[in-house]
Tab-separated table of C-alpha atoms and ligand atoms in Angstrom:
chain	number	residue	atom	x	y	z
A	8	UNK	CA	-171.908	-119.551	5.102
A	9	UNK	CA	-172.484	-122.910	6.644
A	10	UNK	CA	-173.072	-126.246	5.013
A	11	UNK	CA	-174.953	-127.253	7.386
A	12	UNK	CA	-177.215	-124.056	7.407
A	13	UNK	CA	-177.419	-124.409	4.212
A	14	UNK	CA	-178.963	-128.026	3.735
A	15	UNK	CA	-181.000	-127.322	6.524
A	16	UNK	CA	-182.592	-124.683	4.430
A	17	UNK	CA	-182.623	-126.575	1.179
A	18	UNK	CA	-184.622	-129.365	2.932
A	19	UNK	CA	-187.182	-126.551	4.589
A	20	UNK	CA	-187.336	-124.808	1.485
A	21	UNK	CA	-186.715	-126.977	-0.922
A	22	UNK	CA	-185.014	-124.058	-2.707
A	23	UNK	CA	-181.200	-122.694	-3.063
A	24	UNK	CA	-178.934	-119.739	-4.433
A	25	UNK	CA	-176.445	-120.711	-7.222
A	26	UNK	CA	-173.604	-119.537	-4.799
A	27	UNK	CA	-175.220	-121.549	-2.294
A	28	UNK	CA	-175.046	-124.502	-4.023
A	29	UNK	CA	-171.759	-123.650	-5.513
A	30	UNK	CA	-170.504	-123.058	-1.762
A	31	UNK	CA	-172.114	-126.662	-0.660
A	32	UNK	CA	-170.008	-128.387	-3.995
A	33	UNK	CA	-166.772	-126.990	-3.525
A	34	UNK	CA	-166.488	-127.471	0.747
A	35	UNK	CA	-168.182	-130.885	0.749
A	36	UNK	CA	-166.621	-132.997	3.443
A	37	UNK	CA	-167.775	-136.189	5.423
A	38	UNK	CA	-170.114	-134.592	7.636
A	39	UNK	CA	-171.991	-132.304	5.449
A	40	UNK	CA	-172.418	-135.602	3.059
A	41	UNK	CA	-173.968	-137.073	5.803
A	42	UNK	CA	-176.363	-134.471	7.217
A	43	UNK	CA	-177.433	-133.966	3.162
A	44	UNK	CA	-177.983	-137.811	2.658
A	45	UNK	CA	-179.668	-138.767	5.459
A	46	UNK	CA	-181.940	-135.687	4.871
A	47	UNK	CA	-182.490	-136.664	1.480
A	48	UNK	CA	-183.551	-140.130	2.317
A	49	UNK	CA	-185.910	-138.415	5.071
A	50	UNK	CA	-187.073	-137.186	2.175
A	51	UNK	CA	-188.051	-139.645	-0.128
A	52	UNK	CA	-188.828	-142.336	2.917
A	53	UNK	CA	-191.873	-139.067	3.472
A	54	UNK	CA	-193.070	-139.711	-0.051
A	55	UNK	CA	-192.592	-142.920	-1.363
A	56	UNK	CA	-191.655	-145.422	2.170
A	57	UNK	CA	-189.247	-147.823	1.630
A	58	UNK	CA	-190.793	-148.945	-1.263
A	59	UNK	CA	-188.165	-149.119	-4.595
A	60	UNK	CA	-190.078	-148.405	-7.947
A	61	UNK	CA	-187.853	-151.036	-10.598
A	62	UNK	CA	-188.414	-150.164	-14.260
A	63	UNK	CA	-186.945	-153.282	-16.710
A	64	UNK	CA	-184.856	-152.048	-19.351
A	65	UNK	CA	-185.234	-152.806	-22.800
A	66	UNK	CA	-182.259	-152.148	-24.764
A	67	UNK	CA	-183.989	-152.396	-27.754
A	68	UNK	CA	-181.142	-150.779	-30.657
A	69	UNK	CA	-177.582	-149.422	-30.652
A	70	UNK	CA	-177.868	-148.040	-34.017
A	71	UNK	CA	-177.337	-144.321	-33.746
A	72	UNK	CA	-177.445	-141.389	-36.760
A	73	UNK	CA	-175.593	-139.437	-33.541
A	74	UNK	CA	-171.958	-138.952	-32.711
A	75	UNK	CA	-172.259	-137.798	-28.986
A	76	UNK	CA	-168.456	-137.546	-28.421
A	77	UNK	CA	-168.530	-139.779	-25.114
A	78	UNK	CA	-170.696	-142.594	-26.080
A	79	UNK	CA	-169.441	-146.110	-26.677
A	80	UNK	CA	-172.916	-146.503	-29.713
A	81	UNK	CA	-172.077	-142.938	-31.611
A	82	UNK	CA	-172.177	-143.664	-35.257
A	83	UNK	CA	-167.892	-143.320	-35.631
A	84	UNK	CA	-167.384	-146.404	-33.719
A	85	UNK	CA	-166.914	-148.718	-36.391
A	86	UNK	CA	-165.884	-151.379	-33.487
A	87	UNK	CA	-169.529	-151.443	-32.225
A	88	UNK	CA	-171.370	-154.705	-33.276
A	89	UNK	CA	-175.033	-152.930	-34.361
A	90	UNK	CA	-177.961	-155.190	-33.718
A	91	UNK	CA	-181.598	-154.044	-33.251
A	92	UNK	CA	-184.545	-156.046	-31.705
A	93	UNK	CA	-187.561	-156.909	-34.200
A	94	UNK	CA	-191.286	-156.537	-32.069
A	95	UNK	CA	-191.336	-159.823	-31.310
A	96	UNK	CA	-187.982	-159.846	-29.812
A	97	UNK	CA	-189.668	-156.811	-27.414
A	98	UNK	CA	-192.777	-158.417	-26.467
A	99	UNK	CA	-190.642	-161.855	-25.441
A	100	UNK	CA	-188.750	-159.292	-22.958
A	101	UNK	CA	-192.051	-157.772	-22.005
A	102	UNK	CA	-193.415	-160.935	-21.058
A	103	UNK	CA	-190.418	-162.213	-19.121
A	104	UNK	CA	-190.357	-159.146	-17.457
A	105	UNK	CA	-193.916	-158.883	-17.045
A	106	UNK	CA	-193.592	-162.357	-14.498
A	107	UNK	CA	-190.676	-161.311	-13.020
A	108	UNK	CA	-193.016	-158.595	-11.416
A	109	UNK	CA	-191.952	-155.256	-13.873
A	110	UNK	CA	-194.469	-153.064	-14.612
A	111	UNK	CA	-192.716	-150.437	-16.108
A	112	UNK	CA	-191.266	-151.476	-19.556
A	113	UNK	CA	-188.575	-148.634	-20.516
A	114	UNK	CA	-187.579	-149.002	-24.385
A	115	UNK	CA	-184.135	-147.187	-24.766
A	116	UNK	CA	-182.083	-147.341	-27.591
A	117	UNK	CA	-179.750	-145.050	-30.218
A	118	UNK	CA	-181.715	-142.634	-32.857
A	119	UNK	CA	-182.184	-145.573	-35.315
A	120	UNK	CA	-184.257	-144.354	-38.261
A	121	UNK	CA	-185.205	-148.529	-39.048
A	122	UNK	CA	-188.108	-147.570	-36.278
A	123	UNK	CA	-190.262	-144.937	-38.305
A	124	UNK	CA	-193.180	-144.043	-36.373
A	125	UNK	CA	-195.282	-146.333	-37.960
A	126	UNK	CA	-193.531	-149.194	-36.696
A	127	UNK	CA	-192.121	-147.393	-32.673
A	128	UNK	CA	-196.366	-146.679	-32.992
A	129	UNK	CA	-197.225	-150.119	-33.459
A	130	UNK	CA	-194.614	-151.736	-31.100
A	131	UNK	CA	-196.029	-149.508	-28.346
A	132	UNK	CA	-199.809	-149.745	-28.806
A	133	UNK	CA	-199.012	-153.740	-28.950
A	134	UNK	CA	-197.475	-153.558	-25.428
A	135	UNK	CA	-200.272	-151.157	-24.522
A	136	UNK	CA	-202.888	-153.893	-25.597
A	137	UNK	CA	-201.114	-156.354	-23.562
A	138	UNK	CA	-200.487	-154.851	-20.807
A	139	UNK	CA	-202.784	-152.025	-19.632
A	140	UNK	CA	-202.068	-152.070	-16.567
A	141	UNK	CA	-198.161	-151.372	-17.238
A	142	UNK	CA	-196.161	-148.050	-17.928
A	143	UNK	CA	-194.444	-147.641	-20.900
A	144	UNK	CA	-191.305	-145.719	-21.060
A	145	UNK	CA	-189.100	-144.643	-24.151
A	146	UNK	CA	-185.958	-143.061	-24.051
A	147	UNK	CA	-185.260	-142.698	-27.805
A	148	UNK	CA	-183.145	-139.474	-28.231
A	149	UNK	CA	-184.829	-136.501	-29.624
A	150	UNK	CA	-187.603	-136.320	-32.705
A	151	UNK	CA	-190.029	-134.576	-33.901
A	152	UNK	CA	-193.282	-133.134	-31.798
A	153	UNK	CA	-195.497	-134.791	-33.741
A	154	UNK	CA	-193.689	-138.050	-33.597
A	155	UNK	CA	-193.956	-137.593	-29.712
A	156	UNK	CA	-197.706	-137.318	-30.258
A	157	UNK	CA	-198.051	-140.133	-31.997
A	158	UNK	CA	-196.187	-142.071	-29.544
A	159	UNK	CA	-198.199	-140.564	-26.586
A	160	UNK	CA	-201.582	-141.624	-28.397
A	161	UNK	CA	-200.678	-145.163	-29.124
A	162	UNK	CA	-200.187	-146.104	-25.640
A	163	UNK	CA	-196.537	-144.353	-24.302
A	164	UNK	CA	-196.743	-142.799	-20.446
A	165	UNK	CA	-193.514	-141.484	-20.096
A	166	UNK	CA	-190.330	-140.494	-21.909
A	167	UNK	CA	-186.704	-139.888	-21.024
A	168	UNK	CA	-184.361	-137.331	-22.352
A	169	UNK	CA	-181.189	-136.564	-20.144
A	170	UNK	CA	-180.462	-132.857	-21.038
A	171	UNK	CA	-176.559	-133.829	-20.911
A	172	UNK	CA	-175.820	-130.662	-19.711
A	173	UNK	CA	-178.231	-127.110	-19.327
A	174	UNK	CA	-174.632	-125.068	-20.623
A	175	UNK	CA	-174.794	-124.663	-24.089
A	176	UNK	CA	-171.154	-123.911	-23.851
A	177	UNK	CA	-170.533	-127.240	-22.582
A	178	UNK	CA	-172.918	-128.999	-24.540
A	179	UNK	CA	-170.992	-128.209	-27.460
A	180	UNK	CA	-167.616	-129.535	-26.096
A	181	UNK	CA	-169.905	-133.374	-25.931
A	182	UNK	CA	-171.738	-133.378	-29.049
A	183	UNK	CA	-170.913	-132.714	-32.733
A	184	UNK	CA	-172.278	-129.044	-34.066
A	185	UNK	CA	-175.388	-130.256	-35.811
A	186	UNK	CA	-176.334	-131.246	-32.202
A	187	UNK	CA	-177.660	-128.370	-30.056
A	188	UNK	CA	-178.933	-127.979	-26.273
A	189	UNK	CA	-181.515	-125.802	-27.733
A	190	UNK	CA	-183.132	-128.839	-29.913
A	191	UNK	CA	-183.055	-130.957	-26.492
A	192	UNK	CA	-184.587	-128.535	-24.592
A	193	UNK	CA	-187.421	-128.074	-27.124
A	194	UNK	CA	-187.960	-131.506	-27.065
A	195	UNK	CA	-187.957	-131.345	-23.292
A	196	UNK	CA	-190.915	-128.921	-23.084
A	197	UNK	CA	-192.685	-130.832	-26.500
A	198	UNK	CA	-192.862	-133.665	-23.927
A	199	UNK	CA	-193.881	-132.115	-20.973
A	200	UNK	CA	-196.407	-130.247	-22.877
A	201	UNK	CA	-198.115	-133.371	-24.644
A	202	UNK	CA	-198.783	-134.721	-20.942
A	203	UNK	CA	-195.526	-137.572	-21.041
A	204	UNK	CA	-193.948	-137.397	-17.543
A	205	UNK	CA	-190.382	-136.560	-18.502
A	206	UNK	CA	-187.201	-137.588	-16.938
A	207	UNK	CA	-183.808	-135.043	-17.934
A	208	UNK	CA	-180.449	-135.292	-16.556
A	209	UNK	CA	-176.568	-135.543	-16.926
A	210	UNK	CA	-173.670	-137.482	-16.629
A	211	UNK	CA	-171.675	-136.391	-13.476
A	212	UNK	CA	-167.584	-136.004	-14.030
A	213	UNK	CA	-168.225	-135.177	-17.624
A	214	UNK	CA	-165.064	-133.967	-19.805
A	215	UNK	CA	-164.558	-130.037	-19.222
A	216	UNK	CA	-167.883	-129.958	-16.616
A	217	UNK	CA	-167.256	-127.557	-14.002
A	218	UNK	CA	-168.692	-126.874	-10.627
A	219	UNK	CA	-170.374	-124.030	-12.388
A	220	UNK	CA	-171.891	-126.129	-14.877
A	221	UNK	CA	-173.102	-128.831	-12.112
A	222	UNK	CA	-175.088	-125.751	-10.391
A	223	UNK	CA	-176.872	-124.894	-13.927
A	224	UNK	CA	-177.987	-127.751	-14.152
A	225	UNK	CA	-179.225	-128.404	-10.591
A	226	UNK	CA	-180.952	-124.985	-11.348
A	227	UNK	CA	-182.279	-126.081	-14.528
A	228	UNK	CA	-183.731	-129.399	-13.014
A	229	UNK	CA	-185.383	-127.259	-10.205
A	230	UNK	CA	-186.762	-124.880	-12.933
A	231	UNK	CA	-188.155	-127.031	-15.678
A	232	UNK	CA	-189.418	-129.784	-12.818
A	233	UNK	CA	-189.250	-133.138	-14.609
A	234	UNK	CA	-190.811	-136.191	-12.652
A	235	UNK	CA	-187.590	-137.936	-13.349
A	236	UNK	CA	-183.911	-137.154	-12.902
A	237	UNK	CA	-181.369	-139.725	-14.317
A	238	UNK	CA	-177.894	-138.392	-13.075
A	239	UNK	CA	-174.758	-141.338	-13.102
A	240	UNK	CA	-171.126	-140.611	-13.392
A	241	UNK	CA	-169.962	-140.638	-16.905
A	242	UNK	CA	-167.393	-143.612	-17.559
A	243	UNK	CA	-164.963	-143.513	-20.402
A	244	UNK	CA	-165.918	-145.874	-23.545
A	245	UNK	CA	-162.179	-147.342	-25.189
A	246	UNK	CA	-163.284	-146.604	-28.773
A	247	UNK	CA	-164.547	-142.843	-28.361
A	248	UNK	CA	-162.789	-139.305	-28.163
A	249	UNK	CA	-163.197	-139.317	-24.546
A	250	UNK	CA	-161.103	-142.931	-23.916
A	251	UNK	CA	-158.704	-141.164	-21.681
A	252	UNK	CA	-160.928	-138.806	-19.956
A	253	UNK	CA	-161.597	-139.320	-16.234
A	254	UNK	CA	-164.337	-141.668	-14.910
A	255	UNK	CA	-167.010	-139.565	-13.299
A	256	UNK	CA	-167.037	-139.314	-9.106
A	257	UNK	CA	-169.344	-142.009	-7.435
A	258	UNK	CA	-169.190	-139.713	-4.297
A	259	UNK	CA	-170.147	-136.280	-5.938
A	260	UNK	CA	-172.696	-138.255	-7.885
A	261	UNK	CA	-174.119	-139.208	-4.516
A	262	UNK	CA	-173.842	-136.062	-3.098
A	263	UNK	CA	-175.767	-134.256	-6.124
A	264	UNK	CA	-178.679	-137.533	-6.320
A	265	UNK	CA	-178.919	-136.303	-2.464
A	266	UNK	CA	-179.176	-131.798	-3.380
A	267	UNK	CA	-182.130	-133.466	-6.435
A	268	UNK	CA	-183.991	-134.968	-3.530
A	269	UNK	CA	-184.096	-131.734	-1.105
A	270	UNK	CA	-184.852	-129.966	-4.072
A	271	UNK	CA	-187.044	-131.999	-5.624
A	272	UNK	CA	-188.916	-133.739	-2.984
A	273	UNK	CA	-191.336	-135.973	-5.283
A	274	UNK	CA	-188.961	-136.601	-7.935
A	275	UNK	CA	-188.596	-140.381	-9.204
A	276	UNK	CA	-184.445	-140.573	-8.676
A	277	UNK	CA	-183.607	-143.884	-10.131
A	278	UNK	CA	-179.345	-145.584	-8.498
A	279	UNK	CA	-178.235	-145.869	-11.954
A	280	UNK	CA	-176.287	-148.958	-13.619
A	281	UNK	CA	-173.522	-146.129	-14.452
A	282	UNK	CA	-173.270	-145.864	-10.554
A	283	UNK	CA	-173.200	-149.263	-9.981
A	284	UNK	CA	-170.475	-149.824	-12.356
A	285	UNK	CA	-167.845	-147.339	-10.686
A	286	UNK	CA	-169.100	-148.739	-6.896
A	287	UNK	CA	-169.345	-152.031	-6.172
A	288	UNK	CA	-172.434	-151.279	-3.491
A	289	UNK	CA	-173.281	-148.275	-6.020
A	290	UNK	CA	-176.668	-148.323	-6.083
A	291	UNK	CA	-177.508	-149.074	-2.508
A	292	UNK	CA	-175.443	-145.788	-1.430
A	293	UNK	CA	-177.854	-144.689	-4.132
A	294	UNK	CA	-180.889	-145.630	-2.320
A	295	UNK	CA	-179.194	-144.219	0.761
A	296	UNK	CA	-178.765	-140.779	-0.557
A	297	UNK	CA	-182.471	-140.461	-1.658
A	298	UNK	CA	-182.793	-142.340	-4.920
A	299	UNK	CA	-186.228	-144.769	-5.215
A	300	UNK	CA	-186.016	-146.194	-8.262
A	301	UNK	CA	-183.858	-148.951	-9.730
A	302	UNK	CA	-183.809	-150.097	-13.314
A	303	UNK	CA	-182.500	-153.680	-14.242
A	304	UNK	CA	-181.884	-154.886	-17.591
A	305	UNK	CA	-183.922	-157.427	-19.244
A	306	UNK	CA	-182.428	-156.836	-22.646
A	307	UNK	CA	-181.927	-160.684	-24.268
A	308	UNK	CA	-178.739	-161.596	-23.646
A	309	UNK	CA	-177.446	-162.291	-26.617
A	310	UNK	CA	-177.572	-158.496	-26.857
A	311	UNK	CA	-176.418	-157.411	-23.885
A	312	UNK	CA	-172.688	-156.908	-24.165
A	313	UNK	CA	-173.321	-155.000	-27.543
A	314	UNK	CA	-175.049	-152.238	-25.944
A	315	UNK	CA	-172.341	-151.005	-24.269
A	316	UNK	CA	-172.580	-146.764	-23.754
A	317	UNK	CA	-169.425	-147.285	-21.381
A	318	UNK	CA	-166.473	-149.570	-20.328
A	319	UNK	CA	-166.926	-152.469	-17.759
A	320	UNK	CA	-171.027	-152.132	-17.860
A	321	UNK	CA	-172.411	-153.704	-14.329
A	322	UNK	CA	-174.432	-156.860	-14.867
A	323	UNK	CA	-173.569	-157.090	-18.741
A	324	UNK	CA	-173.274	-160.934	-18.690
A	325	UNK	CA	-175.877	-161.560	-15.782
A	326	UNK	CA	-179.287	-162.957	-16.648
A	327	UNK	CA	-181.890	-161.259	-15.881
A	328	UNK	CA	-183.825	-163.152	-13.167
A	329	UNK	CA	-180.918	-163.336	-11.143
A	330	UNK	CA	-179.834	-159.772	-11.556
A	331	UNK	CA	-183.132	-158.789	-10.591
A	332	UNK	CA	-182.655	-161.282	-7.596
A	333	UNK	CA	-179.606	-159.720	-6.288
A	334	UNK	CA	-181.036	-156.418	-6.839
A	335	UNK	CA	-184.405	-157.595	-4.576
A	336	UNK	CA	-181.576	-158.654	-1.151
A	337	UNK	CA	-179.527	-155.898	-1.802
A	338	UNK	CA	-182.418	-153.814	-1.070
A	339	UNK	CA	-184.260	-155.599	1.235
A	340	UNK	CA	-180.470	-155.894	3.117
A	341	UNK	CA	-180.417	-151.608	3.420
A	342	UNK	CA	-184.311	-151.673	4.594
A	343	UNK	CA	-185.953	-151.058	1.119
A	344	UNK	CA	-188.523	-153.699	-0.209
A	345	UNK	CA	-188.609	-153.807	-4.322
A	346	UNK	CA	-192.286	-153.632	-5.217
A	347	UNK	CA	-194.643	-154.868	-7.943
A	348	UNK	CA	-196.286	-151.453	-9.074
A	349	UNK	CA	-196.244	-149.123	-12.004
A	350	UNK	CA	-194.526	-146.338	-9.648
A	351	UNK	CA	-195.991	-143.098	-10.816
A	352	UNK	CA	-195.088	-139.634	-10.091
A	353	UNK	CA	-196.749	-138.683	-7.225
A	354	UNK	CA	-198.626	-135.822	-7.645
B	563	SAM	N1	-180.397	-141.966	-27.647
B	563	SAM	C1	-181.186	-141.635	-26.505
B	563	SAM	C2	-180.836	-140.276	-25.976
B	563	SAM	O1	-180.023	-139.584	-26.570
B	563	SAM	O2	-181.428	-139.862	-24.983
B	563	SAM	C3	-181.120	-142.689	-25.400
B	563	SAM	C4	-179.906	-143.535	-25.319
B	563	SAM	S1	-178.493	-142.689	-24.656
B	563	SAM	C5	-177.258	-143.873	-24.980
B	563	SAM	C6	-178.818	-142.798	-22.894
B	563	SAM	C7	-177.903	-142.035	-21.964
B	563	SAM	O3	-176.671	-142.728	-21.805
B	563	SAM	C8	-177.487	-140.652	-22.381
B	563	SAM	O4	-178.469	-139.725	-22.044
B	563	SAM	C9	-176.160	-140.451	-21.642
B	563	SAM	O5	-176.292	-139.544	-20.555
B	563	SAM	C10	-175.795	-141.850	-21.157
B	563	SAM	N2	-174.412	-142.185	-21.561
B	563	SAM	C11	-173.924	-142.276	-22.802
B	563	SAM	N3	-172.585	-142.502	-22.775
B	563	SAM	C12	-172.224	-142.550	-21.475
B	563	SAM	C13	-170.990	-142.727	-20.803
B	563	SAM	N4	-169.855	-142.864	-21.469
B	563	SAM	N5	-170.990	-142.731	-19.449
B	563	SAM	C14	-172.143	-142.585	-18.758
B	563	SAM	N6	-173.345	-142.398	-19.335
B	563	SAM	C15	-173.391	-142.380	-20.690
């Protein structure tokens, strides 16, 4: 086997064997990360130009019933200051964001029973109202189907739902045991099924992930076809289990952002904060390796540095017009313009 054969026939194909892959993981060097990137950006450039979709992130609650063993906002860290935004909090960021030029609103926050579905229901068909011409985005954990309904109905477009990890071997060694990969994945298809365009994924560098676990899940992504993939490195949080675990590769990261292109040639691939935060130029290199989507935070900021999933969170004190600013010239300095647009899946 050759790498180079290899992602040659990934990008023709769009397909690949689990020892394939496996083969491509273990005997990465500098030249087969450069024949995969610069394919994968081939890639996206082919589908979406150098156009970057931005989504504004709403970091709307870090209260959390769950105790996912590497997150800085699981319910056993008594150290984390718990706030939650009321509606009228969210529709001031929706309307800041909305001039800035965002029109994709993502609401993500910890499974926080305050929001019932009557009130999630309202807060979304309120944004809904006011901005039709917007996407609306949740990423709040997993519930039940018909609470995804009801969400879907009142005005919601799309939902994300990292699967963590598609080994439920491994999934148990991150999350307590009333936690199972088989709930997520259920959720996964619940979504799909009710017509949300759904965005899974997983932390790269995990604790106990192995190269064998990195190839289920590029598998997995390949099988169940979400329009979104959200992949970062994971980065220890100081007052969780995982404190002294490793921080998460910003090279493999790229080099697996670059595989989800070739394999998933329409996929919306956002440079995640997470990525930003172990690499200064994190998210550019991001963009370079096939990502098209950037999300910056428009949380207030008086909340900012309480959401905190990891350590040393990129941009946690920056306001939000200028953070968007600096994302604008970074792109524009790598030849990608940021764009105004509601950046849907293209089918
Ligand atoms: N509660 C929702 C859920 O479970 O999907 C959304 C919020 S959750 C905090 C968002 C994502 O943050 C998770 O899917 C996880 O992959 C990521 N995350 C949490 N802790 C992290 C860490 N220490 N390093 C990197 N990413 C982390």
């Amino acid at each position: 086997m050759r790498s180079a054969d290899i992602i040659e026939s990934i990008y023709r194909t769009t397909n690949a064997a689990r020892e394939e892959l496996r083969f491509l993981i273990e005997n990465r060097d500098e030249e087969s990360t450069q024949l995969l990137c610069g394919l994968a950006r081939k890639r996206a450039v082919e589908h979406y130009g150098n156009k970057i979709f931005v989504r504004a992130l709403i970091e709307m609650t870090n209260y959390c019933r769950n105790d996912c063993l590497y997150c800085g906002i699981r319910k056993s860290n008594k150290n984390a200051q718990r706030y939650r935004l009321t509606k009228e909090d969210i529709m001031e960021c929706c309307s800041e964001g909305y001039s800035l030029g965002f029109r994709t609103f993502v609401l993500q926050g910890g499974e926080d029973m305050y929001y019932t579905d009557d009130i999630m229901t309202d807060i979304v068909a309120s944004i809904r109202a006011e901005y039709p011409d917007c996407a609306i985005t949740l990423s709040l954990g997993e519930k039940p189907r018909e609470s995804y309904q009801r969400l879907f109905d009142a005005g919601a477009n799309r939902y994300l739902l990292r699967h963590e990890t598609a080994d439920p071997e491994h999934y148990g060694m991150l999350h307590p045991a009333e936690l199972s990969l088989a709930n997520r994945m259920e959720c996964l298809r619940d979504l799909k099924e009710i017509g949300y365009q759904v965005g899974a994924g997983m932390m790269v560098g995990s604790p106990y992930q192995t190269v064998g676990n990195i190839v289920t899940d590029l598998l997995f992504i390949k099988d169940f076809a979400p329009h979104m993939v959200g992949m970062g490195p994971f980065i220890p949080h100081h007052d969780t289990p995982f404190a002294h675990e490793k921080t998460g590769s910003a090279e493999l990261t790229l080099f697996l952002l670059a595989l989800v292109r070739l394999m998933n040639p329409k996929v919306l691939l956002p440079a995640t904060t997470a990525l930003g935060t172990v690499k200064g130029n994190g998210r550019e290199m991001g963009v370079l390796a096939g990502c098209n989507v950037v999300m910056p935070n428009i949380s207030p900021m008086s909340v900012r540095r309480k959401y905190m999933l990891y350590d040393n969170k990129l941009n946690a004190d920056t306001e939000t017009e200028a953070a968007y600013e600096s994302v604008k010239s970074s792109m524009k300095a790598i030849g990608y313009e940021v764009v105004c647009d509601r950046g849907d899946y293209k089918k």
